[in-house]
JSON list of C-alpha atoms in Angstrom, two decimals:
[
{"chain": "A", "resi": 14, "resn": "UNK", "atom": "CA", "xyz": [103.88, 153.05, 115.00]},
{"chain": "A", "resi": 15, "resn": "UNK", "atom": "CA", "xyz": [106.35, 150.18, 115.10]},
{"chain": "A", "resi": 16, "resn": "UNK", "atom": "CA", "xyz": [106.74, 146.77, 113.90]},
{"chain": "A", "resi": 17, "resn": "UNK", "atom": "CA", "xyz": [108.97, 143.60, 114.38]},
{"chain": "A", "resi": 18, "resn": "UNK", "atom": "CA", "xyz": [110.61, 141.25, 111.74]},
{"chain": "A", "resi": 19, "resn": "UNK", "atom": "CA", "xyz": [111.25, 138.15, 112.85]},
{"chain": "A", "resi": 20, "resn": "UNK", "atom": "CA", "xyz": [113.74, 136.97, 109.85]},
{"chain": "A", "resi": 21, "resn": "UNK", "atom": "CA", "xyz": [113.07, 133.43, 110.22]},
{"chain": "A", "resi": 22, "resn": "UNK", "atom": "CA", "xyz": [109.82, 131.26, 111.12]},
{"chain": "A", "resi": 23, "resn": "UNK", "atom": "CA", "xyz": [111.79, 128.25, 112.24]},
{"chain": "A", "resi": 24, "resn": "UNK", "atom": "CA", "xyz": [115.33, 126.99, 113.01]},
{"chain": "A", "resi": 25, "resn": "UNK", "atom": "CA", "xyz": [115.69, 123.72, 113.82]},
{"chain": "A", "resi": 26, "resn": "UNK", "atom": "CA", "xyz": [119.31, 122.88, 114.97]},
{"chain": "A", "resi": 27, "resn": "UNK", "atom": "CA", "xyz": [121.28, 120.27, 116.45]},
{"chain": "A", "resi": 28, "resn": "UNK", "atom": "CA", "xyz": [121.91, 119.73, 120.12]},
{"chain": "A", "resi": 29, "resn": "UNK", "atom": "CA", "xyz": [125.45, 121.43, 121.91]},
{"chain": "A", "resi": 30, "resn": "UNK", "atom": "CA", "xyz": [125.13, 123.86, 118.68]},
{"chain": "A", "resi": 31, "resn": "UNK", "atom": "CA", "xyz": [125.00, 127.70, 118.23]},
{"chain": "A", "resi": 32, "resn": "UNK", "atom": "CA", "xyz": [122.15, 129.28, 117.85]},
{"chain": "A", "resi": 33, "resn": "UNK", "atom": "CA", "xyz": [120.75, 133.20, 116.30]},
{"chain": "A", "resi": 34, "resn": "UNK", "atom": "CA", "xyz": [117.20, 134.42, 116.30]},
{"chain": "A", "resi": 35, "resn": "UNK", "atom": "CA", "xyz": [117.16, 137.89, 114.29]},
{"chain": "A", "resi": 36, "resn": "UNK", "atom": "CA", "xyz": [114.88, 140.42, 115.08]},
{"chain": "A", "resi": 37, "resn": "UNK", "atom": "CA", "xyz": [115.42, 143.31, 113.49]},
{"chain": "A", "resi": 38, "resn": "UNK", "atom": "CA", "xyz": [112.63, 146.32, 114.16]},
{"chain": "A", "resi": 39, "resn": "UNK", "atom": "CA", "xyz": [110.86, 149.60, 112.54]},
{"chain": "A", "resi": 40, "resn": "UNK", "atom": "CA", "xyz": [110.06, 152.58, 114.67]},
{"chain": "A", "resi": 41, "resn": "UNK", "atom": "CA", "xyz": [110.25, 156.39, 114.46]},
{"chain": "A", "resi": 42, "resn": "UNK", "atom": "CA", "xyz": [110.72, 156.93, 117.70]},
{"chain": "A", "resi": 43, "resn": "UNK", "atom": "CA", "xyz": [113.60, 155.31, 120.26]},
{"chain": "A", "resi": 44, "resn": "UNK", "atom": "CA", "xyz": [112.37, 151.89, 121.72]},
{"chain": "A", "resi": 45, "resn": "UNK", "atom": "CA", "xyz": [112.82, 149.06, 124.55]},
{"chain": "A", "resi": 46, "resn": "UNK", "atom": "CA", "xyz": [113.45, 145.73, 123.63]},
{"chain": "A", "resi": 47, "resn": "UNK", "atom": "CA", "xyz": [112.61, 142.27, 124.37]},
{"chain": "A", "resi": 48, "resn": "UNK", "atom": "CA", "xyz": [112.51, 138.54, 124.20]},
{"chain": "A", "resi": 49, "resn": "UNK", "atom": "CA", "xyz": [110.09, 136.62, 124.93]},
{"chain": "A", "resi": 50, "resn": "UNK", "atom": "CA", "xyz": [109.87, 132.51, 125.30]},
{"chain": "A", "resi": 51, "resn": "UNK", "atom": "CA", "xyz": [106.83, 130.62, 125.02]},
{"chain": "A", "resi": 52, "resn": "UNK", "atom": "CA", "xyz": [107.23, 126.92, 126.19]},
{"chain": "A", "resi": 53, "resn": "UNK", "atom": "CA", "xyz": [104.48, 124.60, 124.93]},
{"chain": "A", "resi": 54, "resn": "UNK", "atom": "CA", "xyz": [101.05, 125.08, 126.60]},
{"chain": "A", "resi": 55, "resn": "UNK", "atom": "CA", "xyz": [102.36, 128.07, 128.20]},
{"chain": "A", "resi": 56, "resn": "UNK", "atom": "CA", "xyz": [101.85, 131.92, 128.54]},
{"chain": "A", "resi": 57, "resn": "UNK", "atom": "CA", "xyz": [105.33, 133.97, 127.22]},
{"chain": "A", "resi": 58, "resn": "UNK", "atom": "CA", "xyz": [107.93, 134.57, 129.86]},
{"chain": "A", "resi": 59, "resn": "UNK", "atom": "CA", "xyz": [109.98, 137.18, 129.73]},
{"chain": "A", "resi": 60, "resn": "UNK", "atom": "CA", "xyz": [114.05, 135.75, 128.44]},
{"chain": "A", "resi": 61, "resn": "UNK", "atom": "CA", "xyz": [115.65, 139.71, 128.59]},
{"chain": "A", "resi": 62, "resn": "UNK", "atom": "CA", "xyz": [115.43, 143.37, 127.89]},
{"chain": "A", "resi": 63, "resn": "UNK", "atom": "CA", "xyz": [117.30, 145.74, 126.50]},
{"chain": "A", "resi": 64, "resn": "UNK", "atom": "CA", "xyz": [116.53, 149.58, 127.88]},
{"chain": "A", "resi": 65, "resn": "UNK", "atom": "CA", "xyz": [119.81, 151.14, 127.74]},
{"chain": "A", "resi": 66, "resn": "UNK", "atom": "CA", "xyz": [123.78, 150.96, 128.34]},
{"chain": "A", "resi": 67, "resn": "UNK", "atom": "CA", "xyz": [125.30, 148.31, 127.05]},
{"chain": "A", "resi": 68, "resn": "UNK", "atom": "CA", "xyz": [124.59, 146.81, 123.95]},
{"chain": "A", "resi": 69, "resn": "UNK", "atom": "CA", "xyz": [124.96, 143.46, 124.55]},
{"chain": "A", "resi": 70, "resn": "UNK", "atom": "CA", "xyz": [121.90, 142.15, 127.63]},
{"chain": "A", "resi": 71, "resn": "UNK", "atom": "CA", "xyz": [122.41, 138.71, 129.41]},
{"chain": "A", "resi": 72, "resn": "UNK", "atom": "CA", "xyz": [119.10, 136.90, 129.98]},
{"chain": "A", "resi": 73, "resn": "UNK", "atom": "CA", "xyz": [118.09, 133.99, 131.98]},
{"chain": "A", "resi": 74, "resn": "UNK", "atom": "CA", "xyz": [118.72, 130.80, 130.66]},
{"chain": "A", "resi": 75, "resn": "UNK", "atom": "CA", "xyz": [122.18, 131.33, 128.81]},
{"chain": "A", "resi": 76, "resn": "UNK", "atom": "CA", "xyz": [120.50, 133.36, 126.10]},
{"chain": "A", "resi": 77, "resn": "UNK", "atom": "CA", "xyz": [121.98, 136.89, 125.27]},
{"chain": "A", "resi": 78, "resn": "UNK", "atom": "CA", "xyz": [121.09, 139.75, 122.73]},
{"chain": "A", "resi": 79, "resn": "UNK", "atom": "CA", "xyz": [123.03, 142.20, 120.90]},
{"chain": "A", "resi": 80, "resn": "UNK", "atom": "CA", "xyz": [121.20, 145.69, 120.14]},
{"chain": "A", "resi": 81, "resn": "UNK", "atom": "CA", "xyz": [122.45, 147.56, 117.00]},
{"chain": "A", "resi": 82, "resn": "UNK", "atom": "CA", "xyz": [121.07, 150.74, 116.72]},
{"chain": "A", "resi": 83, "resn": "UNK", "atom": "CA", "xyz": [122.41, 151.24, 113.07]},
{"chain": "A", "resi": 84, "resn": "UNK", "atom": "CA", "xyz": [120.95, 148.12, 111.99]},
{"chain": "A", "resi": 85, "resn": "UNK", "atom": "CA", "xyz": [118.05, 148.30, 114.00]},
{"chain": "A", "resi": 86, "resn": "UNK", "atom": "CA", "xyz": [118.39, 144.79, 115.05]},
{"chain": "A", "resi": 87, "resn": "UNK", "atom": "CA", "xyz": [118.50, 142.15, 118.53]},
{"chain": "A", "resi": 88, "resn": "UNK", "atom": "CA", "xyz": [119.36, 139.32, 117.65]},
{"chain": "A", "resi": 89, "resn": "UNK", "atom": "CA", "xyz": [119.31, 136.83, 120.34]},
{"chain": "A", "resi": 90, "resn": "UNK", "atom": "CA", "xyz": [122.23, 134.03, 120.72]},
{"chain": "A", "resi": 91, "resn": "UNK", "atom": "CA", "xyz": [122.93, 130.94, 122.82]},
{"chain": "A", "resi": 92, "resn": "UNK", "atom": "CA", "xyz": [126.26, 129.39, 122.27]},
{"chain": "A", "resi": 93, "resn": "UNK", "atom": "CA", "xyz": [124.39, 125.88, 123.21]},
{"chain": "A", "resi": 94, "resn": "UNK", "atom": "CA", "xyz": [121.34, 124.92, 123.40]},
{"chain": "A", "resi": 95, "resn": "UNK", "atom": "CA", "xyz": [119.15, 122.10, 124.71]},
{"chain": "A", "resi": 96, "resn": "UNK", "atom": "CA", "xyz": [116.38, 120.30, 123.73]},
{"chain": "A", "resi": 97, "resn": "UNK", "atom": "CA", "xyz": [114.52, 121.99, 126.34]},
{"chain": "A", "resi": 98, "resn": "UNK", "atom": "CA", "xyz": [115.35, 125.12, 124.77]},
{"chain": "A", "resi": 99, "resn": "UNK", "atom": "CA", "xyz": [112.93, 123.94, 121.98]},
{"chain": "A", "resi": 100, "resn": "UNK", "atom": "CA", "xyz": [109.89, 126.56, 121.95]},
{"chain": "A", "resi": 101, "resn": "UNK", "atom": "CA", "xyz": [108.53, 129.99, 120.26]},
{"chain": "A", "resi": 102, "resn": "UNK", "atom": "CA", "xyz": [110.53, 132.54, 120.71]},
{"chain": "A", "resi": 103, "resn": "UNK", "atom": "CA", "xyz": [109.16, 136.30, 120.55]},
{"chain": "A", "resi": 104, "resn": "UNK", "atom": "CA", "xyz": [111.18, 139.72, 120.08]},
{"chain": "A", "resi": 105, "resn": "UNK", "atom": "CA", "xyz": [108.76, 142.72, 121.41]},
{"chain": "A", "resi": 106, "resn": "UNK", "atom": "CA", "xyz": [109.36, 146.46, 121.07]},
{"chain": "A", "resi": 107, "resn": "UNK", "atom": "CA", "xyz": [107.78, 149.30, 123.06]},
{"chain": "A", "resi": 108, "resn": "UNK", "atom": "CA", "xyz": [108.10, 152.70, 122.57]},
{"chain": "A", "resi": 109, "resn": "UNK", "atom": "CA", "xyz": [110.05, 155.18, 125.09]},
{"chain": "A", "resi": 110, "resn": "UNK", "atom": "CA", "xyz": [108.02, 157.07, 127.22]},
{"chain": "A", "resi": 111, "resn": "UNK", "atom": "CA", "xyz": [105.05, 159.46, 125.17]},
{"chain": "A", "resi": 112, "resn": "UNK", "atom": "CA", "xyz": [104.26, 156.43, 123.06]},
{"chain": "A", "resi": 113, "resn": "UNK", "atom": "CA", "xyz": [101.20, 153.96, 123.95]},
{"chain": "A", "resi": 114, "resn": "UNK", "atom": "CA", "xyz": [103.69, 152.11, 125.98]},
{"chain": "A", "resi": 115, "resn": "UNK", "atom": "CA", "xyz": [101.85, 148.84, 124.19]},
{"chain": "A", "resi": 116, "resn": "UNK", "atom": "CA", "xyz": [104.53, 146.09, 123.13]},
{"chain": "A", "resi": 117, "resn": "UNK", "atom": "CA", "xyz": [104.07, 145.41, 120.02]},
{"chain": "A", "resi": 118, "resn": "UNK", "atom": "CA", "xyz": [105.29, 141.84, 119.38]},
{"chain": "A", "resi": 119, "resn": "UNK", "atom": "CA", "xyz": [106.90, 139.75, 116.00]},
{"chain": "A", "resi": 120, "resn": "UNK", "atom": "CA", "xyz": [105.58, 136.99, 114.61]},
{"chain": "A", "resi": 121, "resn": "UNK", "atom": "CA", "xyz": [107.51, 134.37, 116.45]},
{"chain": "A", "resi": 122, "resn": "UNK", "atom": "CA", "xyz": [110.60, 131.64, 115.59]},
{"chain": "A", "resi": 123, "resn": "UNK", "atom": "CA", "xyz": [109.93, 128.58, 116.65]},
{"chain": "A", "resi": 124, "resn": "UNK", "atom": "CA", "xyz": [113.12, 126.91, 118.14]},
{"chain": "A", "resi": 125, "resn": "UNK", "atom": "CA", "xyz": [113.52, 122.56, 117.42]},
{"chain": "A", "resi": 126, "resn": "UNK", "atom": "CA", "xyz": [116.18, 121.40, 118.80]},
{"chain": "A", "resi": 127, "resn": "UNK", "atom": "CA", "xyz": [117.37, 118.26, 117.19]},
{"chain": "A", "resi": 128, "resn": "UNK", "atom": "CA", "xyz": [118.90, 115.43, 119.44]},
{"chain": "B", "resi": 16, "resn": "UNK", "atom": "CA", "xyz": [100.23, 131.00, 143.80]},
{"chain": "B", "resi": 17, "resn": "UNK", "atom": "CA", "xyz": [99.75, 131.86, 139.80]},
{"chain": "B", "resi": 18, "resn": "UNK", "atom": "CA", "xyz": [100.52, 135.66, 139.29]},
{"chain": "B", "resi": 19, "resn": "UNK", "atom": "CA", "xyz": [98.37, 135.75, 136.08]},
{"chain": "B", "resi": 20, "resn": "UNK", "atom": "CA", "xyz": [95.38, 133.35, 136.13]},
{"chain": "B", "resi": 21, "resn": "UNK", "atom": "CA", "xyz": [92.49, 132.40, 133.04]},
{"chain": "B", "resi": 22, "resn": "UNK", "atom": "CA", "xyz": [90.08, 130.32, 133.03]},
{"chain": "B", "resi": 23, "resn": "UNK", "atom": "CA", "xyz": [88.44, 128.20, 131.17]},
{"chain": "B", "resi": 24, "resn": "UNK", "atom": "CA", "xyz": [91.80, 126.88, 129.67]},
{"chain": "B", "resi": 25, "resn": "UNK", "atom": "CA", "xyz": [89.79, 125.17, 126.57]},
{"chain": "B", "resi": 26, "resn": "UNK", "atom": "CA", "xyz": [86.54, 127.03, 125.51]},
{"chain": "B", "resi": 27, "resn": "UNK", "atom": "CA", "xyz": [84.44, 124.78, 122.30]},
{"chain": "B", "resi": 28, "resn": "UNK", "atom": "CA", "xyz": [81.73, 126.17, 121.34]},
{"chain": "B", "resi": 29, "resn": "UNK", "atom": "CA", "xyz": [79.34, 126.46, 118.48]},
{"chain": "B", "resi": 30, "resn": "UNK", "atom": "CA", "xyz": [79.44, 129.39, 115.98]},
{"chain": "B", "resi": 31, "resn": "UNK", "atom": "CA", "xyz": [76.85, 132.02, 117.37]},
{"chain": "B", "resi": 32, "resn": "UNK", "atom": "CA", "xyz": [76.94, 131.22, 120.93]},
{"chain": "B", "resi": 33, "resn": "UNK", "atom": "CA", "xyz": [78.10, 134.20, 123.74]},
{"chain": "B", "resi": 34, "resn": "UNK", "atom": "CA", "xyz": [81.32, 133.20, 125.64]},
{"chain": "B", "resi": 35, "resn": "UNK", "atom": "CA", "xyz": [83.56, 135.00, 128.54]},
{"chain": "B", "resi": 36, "resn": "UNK", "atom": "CA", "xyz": [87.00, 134.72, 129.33]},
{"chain": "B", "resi": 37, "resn": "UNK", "atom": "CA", "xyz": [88.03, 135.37, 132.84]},
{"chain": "B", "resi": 38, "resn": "UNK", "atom": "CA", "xyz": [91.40, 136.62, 134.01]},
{"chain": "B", "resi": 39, "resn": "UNK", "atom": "CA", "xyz": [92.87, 137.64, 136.96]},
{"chain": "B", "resi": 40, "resn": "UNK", "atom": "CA", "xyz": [96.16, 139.18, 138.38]},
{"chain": "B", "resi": 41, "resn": "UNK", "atom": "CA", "xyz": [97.49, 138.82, 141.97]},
{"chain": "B", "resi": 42, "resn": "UNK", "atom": "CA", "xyz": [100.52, 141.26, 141.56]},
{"chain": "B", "resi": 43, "resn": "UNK", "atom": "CA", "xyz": [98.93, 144.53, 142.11]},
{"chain": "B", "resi": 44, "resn": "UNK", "atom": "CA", "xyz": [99.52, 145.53, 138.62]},
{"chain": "B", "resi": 45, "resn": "UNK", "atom": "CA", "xyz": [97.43, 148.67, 137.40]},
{"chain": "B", "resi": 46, "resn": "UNK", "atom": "CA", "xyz": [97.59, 147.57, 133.59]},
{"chain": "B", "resi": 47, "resn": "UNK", "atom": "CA", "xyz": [96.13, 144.28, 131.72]},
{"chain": "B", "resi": 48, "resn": "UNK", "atom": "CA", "xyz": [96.05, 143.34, 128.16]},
{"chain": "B", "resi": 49, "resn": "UNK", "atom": "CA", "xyz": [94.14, 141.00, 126.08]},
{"chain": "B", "resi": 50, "resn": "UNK", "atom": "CA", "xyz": [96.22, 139.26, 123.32]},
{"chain": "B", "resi": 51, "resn": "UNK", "atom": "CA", "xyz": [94.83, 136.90, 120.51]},
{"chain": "B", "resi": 52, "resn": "UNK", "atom": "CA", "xyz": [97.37, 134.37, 119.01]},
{"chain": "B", "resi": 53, "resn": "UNK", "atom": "CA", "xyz": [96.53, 133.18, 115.43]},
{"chain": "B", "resi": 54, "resn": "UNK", "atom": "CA", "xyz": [97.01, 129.13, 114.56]},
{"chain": "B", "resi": 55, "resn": "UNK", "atom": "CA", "xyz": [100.57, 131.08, 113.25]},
{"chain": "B", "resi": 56, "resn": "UNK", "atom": "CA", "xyz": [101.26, 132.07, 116.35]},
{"chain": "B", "resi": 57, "resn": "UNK", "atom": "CA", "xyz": [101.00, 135.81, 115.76]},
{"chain": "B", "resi": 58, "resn": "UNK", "atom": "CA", "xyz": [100.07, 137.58, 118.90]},
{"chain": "B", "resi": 59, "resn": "UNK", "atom": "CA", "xyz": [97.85, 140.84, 118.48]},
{"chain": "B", "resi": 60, "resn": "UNK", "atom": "CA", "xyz": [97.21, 143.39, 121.00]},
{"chain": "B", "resi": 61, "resn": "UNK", "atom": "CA", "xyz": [93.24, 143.83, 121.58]},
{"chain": "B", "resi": 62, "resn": "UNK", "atom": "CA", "xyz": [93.03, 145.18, 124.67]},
{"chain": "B", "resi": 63, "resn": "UNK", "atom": "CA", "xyz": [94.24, 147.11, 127.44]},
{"chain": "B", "resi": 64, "resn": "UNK", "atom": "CA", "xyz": [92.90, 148.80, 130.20]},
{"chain": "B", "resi": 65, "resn": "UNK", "atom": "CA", "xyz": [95.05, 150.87, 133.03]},
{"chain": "B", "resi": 66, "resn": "UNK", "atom": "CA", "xyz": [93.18, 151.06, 136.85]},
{"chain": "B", "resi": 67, "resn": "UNK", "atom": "CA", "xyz": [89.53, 150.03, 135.61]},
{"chain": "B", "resi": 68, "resn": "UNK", "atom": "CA", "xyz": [90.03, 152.09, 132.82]},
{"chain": "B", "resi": 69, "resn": "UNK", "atom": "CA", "xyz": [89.94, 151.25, 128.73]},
{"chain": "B", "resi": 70, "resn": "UNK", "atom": "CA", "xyz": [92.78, 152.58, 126.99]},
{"chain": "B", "resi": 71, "resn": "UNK", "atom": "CA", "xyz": [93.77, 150.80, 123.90]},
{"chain": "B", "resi": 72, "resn": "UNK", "atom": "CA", "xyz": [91.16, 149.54, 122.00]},
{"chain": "B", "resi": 73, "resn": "UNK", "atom": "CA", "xyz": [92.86, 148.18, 118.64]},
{"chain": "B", "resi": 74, "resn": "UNK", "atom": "CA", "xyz": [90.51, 146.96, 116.00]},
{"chain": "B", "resi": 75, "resn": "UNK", "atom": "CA", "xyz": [88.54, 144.45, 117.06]},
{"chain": "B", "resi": 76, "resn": "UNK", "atom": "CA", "xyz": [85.27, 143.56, 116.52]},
{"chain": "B", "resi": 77, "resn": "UNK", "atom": "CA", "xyz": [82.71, 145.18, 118.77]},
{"chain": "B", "resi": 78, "resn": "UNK", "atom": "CA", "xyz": [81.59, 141.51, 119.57]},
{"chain": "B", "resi": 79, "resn": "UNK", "atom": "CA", "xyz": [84.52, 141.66, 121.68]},
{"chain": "B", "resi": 80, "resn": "UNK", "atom": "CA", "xyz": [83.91, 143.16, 124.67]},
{"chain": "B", "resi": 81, "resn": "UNK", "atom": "CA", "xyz": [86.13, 143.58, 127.47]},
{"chain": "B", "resi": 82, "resn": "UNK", "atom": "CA", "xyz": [84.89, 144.29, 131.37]},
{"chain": "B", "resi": 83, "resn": "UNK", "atom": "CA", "xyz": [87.42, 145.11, 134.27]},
{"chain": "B", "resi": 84, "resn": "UNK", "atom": "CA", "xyz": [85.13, 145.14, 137.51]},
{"chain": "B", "resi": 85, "resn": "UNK", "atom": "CA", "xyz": [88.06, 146.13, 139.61]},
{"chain": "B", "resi": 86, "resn": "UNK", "atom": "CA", "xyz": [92.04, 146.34, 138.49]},
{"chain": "B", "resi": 87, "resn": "UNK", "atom": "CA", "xyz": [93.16, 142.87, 139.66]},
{"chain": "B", "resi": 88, "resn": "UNK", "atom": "CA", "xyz": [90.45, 141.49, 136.92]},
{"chain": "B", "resi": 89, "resn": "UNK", "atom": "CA", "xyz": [90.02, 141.56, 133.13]},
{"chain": "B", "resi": 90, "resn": "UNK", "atom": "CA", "xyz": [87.23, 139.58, 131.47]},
{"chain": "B", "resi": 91, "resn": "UNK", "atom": "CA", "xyz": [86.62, 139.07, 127.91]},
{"chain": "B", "resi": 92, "resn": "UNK", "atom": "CA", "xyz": [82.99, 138.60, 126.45]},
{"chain": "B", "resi": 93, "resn": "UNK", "atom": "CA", "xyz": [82.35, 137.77, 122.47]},
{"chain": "B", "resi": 94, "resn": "UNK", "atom": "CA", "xyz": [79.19, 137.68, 121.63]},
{"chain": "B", "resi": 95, "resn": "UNK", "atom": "CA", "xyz": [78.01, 135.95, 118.79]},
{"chain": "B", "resi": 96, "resn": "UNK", "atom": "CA", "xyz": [80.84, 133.98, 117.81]},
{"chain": "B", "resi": 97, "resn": "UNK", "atom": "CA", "xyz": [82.43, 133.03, 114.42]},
{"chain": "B", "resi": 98, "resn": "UNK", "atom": "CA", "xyz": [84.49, 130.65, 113.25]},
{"chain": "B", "resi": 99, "resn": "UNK", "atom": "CA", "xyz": [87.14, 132.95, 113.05]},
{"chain": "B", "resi": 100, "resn": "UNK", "atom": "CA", "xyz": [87.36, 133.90, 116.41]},
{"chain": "B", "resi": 101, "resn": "UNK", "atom": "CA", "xyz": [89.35, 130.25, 116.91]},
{"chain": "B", "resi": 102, "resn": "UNK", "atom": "CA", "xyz": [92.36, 131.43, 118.85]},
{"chain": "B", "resi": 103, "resn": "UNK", "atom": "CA", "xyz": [94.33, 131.25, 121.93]},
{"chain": "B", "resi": 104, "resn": "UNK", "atom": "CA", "xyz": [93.76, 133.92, 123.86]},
{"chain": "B", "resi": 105, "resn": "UNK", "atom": "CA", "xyz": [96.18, 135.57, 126.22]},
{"chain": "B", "resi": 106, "resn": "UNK", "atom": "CA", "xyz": [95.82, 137.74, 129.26]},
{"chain": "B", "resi": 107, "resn": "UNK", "atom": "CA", "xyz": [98.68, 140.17, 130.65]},
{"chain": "B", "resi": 108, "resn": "UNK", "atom": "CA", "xyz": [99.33, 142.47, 133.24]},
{"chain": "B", "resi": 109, "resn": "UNK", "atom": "CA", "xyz": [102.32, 144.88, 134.08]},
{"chain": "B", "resi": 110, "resn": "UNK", "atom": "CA", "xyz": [103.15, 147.44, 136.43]},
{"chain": "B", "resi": 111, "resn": "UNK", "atom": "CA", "xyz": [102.38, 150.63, 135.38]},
{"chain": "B", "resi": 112, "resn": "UNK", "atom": "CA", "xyz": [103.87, 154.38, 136.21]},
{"chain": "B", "resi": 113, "resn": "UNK", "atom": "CA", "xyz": [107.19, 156.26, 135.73]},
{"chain": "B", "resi": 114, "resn": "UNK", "atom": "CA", "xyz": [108.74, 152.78, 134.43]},
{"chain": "B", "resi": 115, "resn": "UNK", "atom": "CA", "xyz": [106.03, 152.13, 132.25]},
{"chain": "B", "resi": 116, "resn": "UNK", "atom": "CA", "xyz": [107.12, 150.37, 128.98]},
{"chain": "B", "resi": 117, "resn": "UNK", "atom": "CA", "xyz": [110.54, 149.14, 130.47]},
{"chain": "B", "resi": 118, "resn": "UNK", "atom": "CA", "xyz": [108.54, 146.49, 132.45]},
{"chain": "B", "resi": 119, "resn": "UNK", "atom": "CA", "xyz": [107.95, 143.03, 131.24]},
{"chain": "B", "resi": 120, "resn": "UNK", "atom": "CA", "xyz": [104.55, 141.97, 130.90]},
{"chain": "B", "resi": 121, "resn": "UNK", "atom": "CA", "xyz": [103.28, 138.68, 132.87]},
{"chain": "B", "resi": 122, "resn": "UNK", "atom": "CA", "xyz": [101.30, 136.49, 130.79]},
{"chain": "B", "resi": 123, "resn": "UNK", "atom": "CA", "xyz": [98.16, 133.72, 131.60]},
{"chain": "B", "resi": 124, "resn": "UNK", "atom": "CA", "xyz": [98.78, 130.45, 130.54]},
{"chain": "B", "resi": 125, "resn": "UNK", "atom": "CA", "xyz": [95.99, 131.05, 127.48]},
{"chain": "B", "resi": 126, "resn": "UNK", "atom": "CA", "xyz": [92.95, 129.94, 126.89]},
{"chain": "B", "resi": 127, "resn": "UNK", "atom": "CA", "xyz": [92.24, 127.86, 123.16]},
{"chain": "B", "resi": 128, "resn": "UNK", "atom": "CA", "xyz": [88.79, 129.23, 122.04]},
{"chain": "B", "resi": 129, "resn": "UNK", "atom": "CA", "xyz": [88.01, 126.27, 119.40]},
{"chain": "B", "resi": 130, "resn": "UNK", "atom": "CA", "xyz": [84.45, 127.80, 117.54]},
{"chain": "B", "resi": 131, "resn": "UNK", "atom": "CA", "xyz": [82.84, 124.93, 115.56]}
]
């Protein structure tokens, strides 16, 4: 089985700043990873994936995430973001192949992006 | 042109009263979910089914049921419903096959099941 941490419930932060969502994830077997974004109203879209190669996954949107086997983390990063970044942000992990191939999702950060 | 579609977008209802959820898929995926997100915003898997065919059923109440008349559709009955059941629910497809689990998942905009 796995499961997702999602460190923080909310991060509110300032227009033009930085910005780090940590995930950080339990599994006994090797696993894909995601982000998700869910804008007000909306279904989750998909912001990037990690499957394998290099660590470090550009997604849409300026975001990026950093996988860290040893840690067991992907965090995700934008170096700055917009108030229409402002929105729930999932990390997701599914198991390699000979799992159940079902993503198993964390609770969510919610992103508030102050003007 | 919505790839994941679900309808009724707000569902109120009374406690006790039968309700369905309809979603369909126009991107010839094999594999749909059903997801419910808490007032939290947690989102559980319920449901999944692969060509017509059930294959994750997590714990949910067996007044859930789900009904997939062909693969482009996924409905979602609850019978007898309970305050509880209050939710936004999601419905998801993705391709399935060899690349199974590295695909995304597309989701429906959600329906907000409000049980009074």
């Amino acid at each position: 089985a796995q499961s997702v941490t999602q460190l923080d419930s909310q991060v509110p932060v300032f227009e033009e700043a930085p910005v780090e969502l940590r995930c950080n994830y339990s599994s006994s077997v090797s696993v894909y990873l995601f982000w998700y974004v869910q804008y007000p109203n909306q279904g989750l879209q998909l912001l990037l994936k990690y499957l394998s190669g290099s660590t470090l996954v550009k997604g849409i949107n300026g975001f990026e995430a950093e996988f860290n086997k040893s840690q067991t983390s992907f965090h995700l990063r934008k170096p700055s973001v917009h108030i229409s970044d402002t929105a729930e942000y999932f990390c997701a992990v599914t198991p390699l192949p000979g799992g159940s191939y079902i993503p198993t999702f964390g609770r969510g950060t919610s992103l508030i992006v102050h003007p | 042109d919505t790839a994941v579609s679900q309808t009724p977008k707000y569902l109120v209802t009374q406690m006790g009263n039968d309700k369905s959820i309809k979603c369909e898929q126009n991107l010839g995926h094999d594999t749909m979910y059903w997801y419910k997100q808490d007032s939290k915003k947690f989102l559980k898997i319920m449901f999944s089914y692969n060509n017509k065919e059930l294959i994750i059923n997590e714990t949910v109440p067996n007044r859930f049921s789900p009904k997939s008349p062909d693969k482009a559709h996924l409905n979602l009955h609850i019978n007898s419903l309970e305050l509880g059941d209050s939710a936004v629910y999601f419905c998801a497809s993705s391709p399935a096959g060899r690349t199974f689990g590295q695909e995304k998942l597309f989701f429906g905009s959600g329906t907000q099941l409000s049980v009074l």
